PDB file of C-alpha atoms in Angstrom:
ATOM      1  CA  MET A   1      86.407  97.437  91.989  1.00 64.00           C
ATOM      2  CA  LYS A   2      86.184  94.656  89.046  1.00 79.00           C
ATOM      3  CA  THR A   3      88.650  91.123  89.059  1.00 89.00           C
ATOM      4  CA  THR A   4      91.877  92.545  86.970  1.00 93.00           C
ATOM      5  CA  LEU A   5      95.126  91.813  86.297  1.00 96.00           C
ATOM      6  CA  ILE A   6      97.388  95.015  87.268  1.00 97.00           C
ATOM      7  CA  GLN A   7     100.410  94.310  84.853  1.00 97.00           C
ATOM      8  CA  GLY A   8     104.163  94.985  86.276  1.00 97.00           C
ATOM      9  CA  SER A   9     107.361  95.447  84.328  1.00 97.00           C
ATOM     10  CA  SER A  10     111.021  94.904  84.892  1.00 96.00           C
ATOM     11  CA  PHE A  11     113.988  97.543  83.627  1.00 96.00           C
ATOM     12  CA  SER A  12     117.970  95.419  83.784  1.00 97.00           C
ATOM     13  CA  ASP A  13     120.999  97.036  83.020  1.00 97.00           C
ATOM     14  CA  ASN A  14     124.650  96.439  84.289  1.00 98.00           C
ATOM     15  CA  ARG A  15     123.629  96.772  88.013  1.00 97.00           C
ATOM     16  CA  GLY A  16     121.350  94.199  88.100  1.00 97.00           C
ATOM     17  CA  LYS A  17     116.967  93.743  87.739  1.00 96.00           C
ATOM     18  CA  LEU A  18     114.727  96.374  89.082  1.00 96.00           C
ATOM     19  CA  LEU A  19     110.501  95.172  88.852  1.00 96.00           C
ATOM     20  CA  PHE A  20     108.061  97.450  89.649  1.00 97.00           C
ATOM     21  CA  PHE A  21     103.972  98.179  89.589  1.00 97.00           C
ATOM     22  CA  ASN A  22     103.635 101.809  88.581  1.00 97.00           C
ATOM     23  CA  ALA A  23      99.853 101.154  87.785  1.00 96.00           C
ATOM     24  CA  PHE A  24      99.117  99.500  92.106  1.00 97.00           C
ATOM     25  CA  ASP A  25      97.736 102.248  93.101  1.00 96.00           C
ATOM     26  CA  MET A  26      98.171 101.534  97.311  1.00 97.00           C
ATOM     27  CA  LYS A  27      96.622 104.269  98.916  1.00 97.00           C
ATOM     28  CA  GLU A  28      93.964 101.399 100.258  1.00 97.00           C
ATOM     29  CA  ILE A  29      96.398  98.955 101.150  1.00 98.00           C
ATOM     30  CA  VAL A  30      96.296  99.101 105.097  1.00 98.00           C
ATOM     31  CA  ARG A  31      98.560  95.412 105.607  1.00 98.00           C
ATOM     32  CA  PHE A  32     100.271  92.777 103.441  1.00 98.00           C
ATOM     33  CA  TYR A  33     101.712  89.493 104.151  1.00 98.00           C
ATOM     34  CA  GLN A  34     103.192  86.750 102.860  1.00 98.00           C
ATOM     35  CA  ILE A  35     101.972  83.016 101.855  1.00 98.00           C
ATOM     36  CA  GLN A  36     104.943  80.095 101.904  1.00 97.00           C
ATOM     37  CA  PRO A  37     102.535  77.010 101.274  1.00 96.00           C
ATOM     38  CA  ASN A  38     104.160  73.531 102.578  1.00 95.00           C
ATOM     39  CA  ASP A  39     103.400  71.591 100.046  1.00 95.00           C
ATOM     40  CA  SER A  40     101.541  72.315  96.119  1.00 95.00           C
ATOM     41  CA  GLU A  41      99.131  69.314  96.883  1.00 95.00           C
ATOM     42  CA  PHE A  42      96.791  71.233  99.063  1.00 96.00           C
ATOM     43  CA  ILE A  43      94.039  73.872  99.021  1.00 97.00           C
ATOM     44  CA  ARG A  44      93.257  76.967 100.439  1.00 96.00           C
ATOM     45  CA  GLY A  45      90.305  78.796 100.541  1.00 93.00           C
ATOM     46  CA  TRP A  46      87.065  78.936  99.848  1.00 97.00           C
ATOM     47  CA  GLN A  47      87.447  81.788 101.686  1.00 98.00           C
ATOM     48  CA  ALA A  48      85.339  85.240 101.335  1.00 98.00           C
ATOM     49  CA  HIS A  49      84.841  88.684 102.487  1.00 98.00           C
ATOM     50  CA  LYS A  50      81.564  90.931 102.064  1.00 98.00           C
ATOM     51  CA  ASP A  51      83.529  93.773 102.491  1.00 98.00           C
ATOM     52  CA  GLU A  52      87.607  93.516 102.368  1.00 98.00           C
ATOM     53  CA  LYS A  53      89.314  93.796  98.939  1.00 98.00           C
ATOM     54  CA  LYS A  54      92.574  91.649  98.472  1.00 98.00           C
ATOM     55  CA  TRP A  55      95.425  92.285  95.963  1.00 98.00           C
ATOM     56  CA  PHE A  56      97.576  88.618  95.422  1.00 98.00           C
ATOM     57  CA  TYR A  57     100.963  88.932  94.358  1.00 98.00           C
ATOM     58  CA  CYS A  58     103.200  85.351  92.913  1.00 98.00           C
ATOM     59  CA  SER A  59     106.676  86.414  94.168  1.00 98.00           C
ATOM     60  CA  ARG A  60     107.919  83.115  93.908  1.00 98.00           C
ATOM     61  CA  GLY A  61     107.349  80.117  91.904  1.00 98.00           C
ATOM     62  CA  GLY A  62     103.017  79.802  90.502  1.00 98.00           C
ATOM     63  CA  PHE A  63      99.943  79.339  92.367  1.00 98.00           C
ATOM     64  CA  THR A  64      96.283  77.994  90.604  1.00 98.00           C
ATOM     65  CA  VAL A  65      93.592  80.895  92.291  1.00 98.00           C
ATOM     66  CA  ASN A  66      90.094  80.740  91.668  1.00 97.00           C
ATOM     67  CA  LEU A  67      87.539  83.680  92.826  1.00 97.00           C
ATOM     68  CA  VAL A  68      83.524  83.113  92.656  1.00 97.00           C
ATOM     69  CA  LYS A  69      81.408  86.465  93.252  1.00 97.00           C
ATOM     70  CA  VAL A  70      79.052  84.785  96.284  1.00 97.00           C
ATOM     71  CA  ASP A  71      75.738  85.375  95.608  1.00 97.00           C
ATOM     72  CA  ASN A  72      74.774  84.657  99.846  1.00 97.00           C
ATOM     73  CA  PHE A  73      76.825  84.866 102.356  1.00 97.00           C
ATOM     74  CA  GLU A  74      74.906  82.901 104.684  1.00 96.00           C
ATOM     75  CA  LYS A  75      73.922  80.428 102.152  1.00 96.00           C
ATOM     76  CA  PRO A  76      76.080  80.765  98.524  1.00 97.00           C
ATOM     77  CA  SER A  77      74.202  78.663  95.948  1.00 96.00           C
ATOM     78  CA  THR A  78      76.258  75.829  94.772  1.00 89.00           C
ATOM     79  CA  ASN A  79      76.175  76.190  91.340  1.00 92.00           C
ATOM     80  CA  LEU A  80      78.697  78.906  90.798  1.00 94.00           C
ATOM     81  CA  THR A  81      81.632  78.217  88.841  1.00 87.00           C
ATOM     82  CA  SER A  82      85.127  79.557  89.553  1.00 93.00           C
ATOM     83  CA  GLU A  83      87.417  81.796  87.195  1.00 95.00           C
ATOM     84  CA  THR A  84      90.427  80.753  87.527  1.00 97.00           C
ATOM     85  CA  PHE A  85      93.878  82.509  87.107  1.00 97.00           C
ATOM     86  CA  PHE A  86      97.165  81.607  86.975  1.00 98.00           C
ATOM     87  CA  LEU A  87     100.186  83.792  89.205  1.00 98.00           C
ATOM     88  CA  GLU A  88     103.324  83.148  88.242  1.00 98.00           C
ATOM     89  CA  SER A  89     106.533  84.962  89.466  1.00 97.00           C
ATOM     90  CA  ASN A  90     107.933  85.805  86.029  1.00 95.00           C
ATOM     91  CA  GLU A  91     105.155  87.074  84.682  1.00 95.00           C
ATOM     92  CA  LEU A  92     105.088  90.005  87.056  1.00 97.00           C
ATOM     93  CA  GLN A  93     101.073  90.475  86.933  1.00 98.00           C
ATOM     94  CA  ILE A  94      98.917  91.353  90.667  1.00 98.00           C
ATOM     95  CA  LEU A  95      95.327  90.185  91.369  1.00 98.00           C
ATOM     96  CA  ALA A  96      92.678  92.983  92.263  1.00 98.00           C
ATOM     97  CA  ILE A  97      89.900  90.814  94.360  1.00 98.00           C
ATOM     98  CA  PRO A  98      87.470  93.510  94.900  1.00 97.00           C
ATOM     99  CA  LYS A  99      84.912  93.033  97.749  1.00 97.00           C
ATOM    100  CA  GLY A 100      82.308  90.221  97.891  1.00 98.00           C
ATOM    101  CA  TYR A 101      84.484  87.081  96.544  1.00 98.00           C
ATOM    102  CA  ALA A 102      85.371  83.748  97.429  1.00 98.00           C
ATOM    103  CA  THR A 103      88.635  82.882  97.434  1.00 98.00           C
ATOM    104  CA  ALA A 104      90.514  79.312  96.989  1.00 98.00           C
ATOM    105  CA  PHE A 105      94.198  78.785  95.768  1.00 98.00           C
ATOM    106  CA  LYS A 106      97.179  76.028  95.460  1.00 98.00           C
ATOM    107  CA  ALA A 107     100.829  76.877  94.768  1.00 98.00           C
ATOM    108  CA  ILE A 108     102.450  75.365  91.807  1.00 97.00           C
ATOM    109  CA  ASP A 109     105.289  74.364  92.877  1.00 93.00           C
ATOM    110  CA  SER A 110     105.922  73.826  96.553  1.00 90.00           C
ATOM    111  CA  ASP A 111     108.402  76.568  97.192  1.00 95.00           C
ATOM    112  CA  SER A 112     106.343  79.320  95.837  1.00 98.00           C
ATOM    113  CA  GLU A 113     105.344  82.499  97.542  1.00 98.00           C
ATOM    114  CA  LEU A 114     102.169  84.130  98.209  1.00 98.00           C
ATOM    115  CA  ILE A 115     102.011  87.687  98.889  1.00 98.00           C
ATOM    116  CA  VAL A 116      98.556  89.503 100.131  1.00 98.00           C
ATOM    117  CA  TYR A 117      97.590  92.790 100.288  1.00 98.00           C
ATOM    118  CA  SER A 118      94.365  94.092 101.856  1.00 98.00           C
ATOM    119  CA  ASN A 119      93.096  97.149 102.361  1.00 98.00           C
ATOM    120  CA  PHE A 120      90.991  95.848 106.461  1.00 98.00           C
ATOM    121  CA  THR A 121      93.415  95.576 109.440  1.00 98.00           C
ATOM    122  CA  LEU A 122      93.405  92.111 110.900  1.00 97.00           C
ATOM    123  CA  GLU A 123      90.217  92.877 113.389  1.00 97.00           C
ATOM    124  CA  GLN A 124      88.275  94.328 110.607  1.00 98.00           C
ATOM    125  CA  SER A 125      89.258  91.124 108.093  1.00 98.00           C
ATOM    126  CA  LYS A 126      88.222  88.474 110.713  1.00 97.00           C
ATOM    127  CA  ASN A 127      84.781  90.859 111.491  1.00 98.00           C
ATOM    128  CA  ASP A 128      84.140  90.247 107.418  1.00 98.00           C
ATOM    129  CA  ASP A 129      85.503  86.381 107.505  1.00 98.00           C
ATOM    130  CA  PHE A 130      83.277  83.794 105.890  1.00 98.00           C
ATOM    131  CA  ARG A 131      84.687  80.169 104.697  1.00 97.00           C
ATOM    132  CA  PHE A 132      83.351  77.190 102.853  1.00 97.00           C
ATOM    133  CA  SER A 133      83.943  73.621 102.277  1.00 95.00           C
ATOM    134  CA  LEU A 134      86.251  73.166  99.118  1.00 95.00           C
ATOM    135  CA  ASP A 135      83.336  71.104  97.407  1.00 93.00           C
ATOM    136  CA  THR A 136      81.041  74.141  97.367  1.00 95.00           C
ATOM    137  CA  PHE A 137      81.726  75.652  94.563  1.00 95.00           C
ATOM    138  CA  LYS A 138      83.122  74.071  91.120  1.00 90.00           C
ATOM    139  CA  SER A 139      86.676  75.468  90.173  1.00 92.00           C
ATOM    140  CA  LYS A 140      89.858  73.741  87.778  1.00 87.00           C
ATOM    141  CA  TRP A 141      92.796  72.779  89.715  1.00 90.00           C
TER     142      TRP A 141
END
């Protein structure tokens, strides 16, 4: 799996609006959770997983998401540059994050919501969790 954006779509008629992600294959998903930041200033990260995969979907507002392919989980290179993505609820996109990546993100709007899907149970994720300080990798905010 490589880092990709999975495009969703919508359909509207007199009954309302339907949002869908038919290209999002969920057979690996074990759990999901929702993140609602308190403000748009706090940066959450860097958090990495050697083996866990994640998928990010912005259900309200927007997020700036930075990703880095980690070269060494015990002592990563500090010259690695992140790839920046902007997820907005009106864009209908899911960001697929392969194993081996570190993530850092922050809300664009204070009332933003991010849904995170994972292929690991909570216990598996805790045993595959690596944290780095915000200044470890170069990123754009």
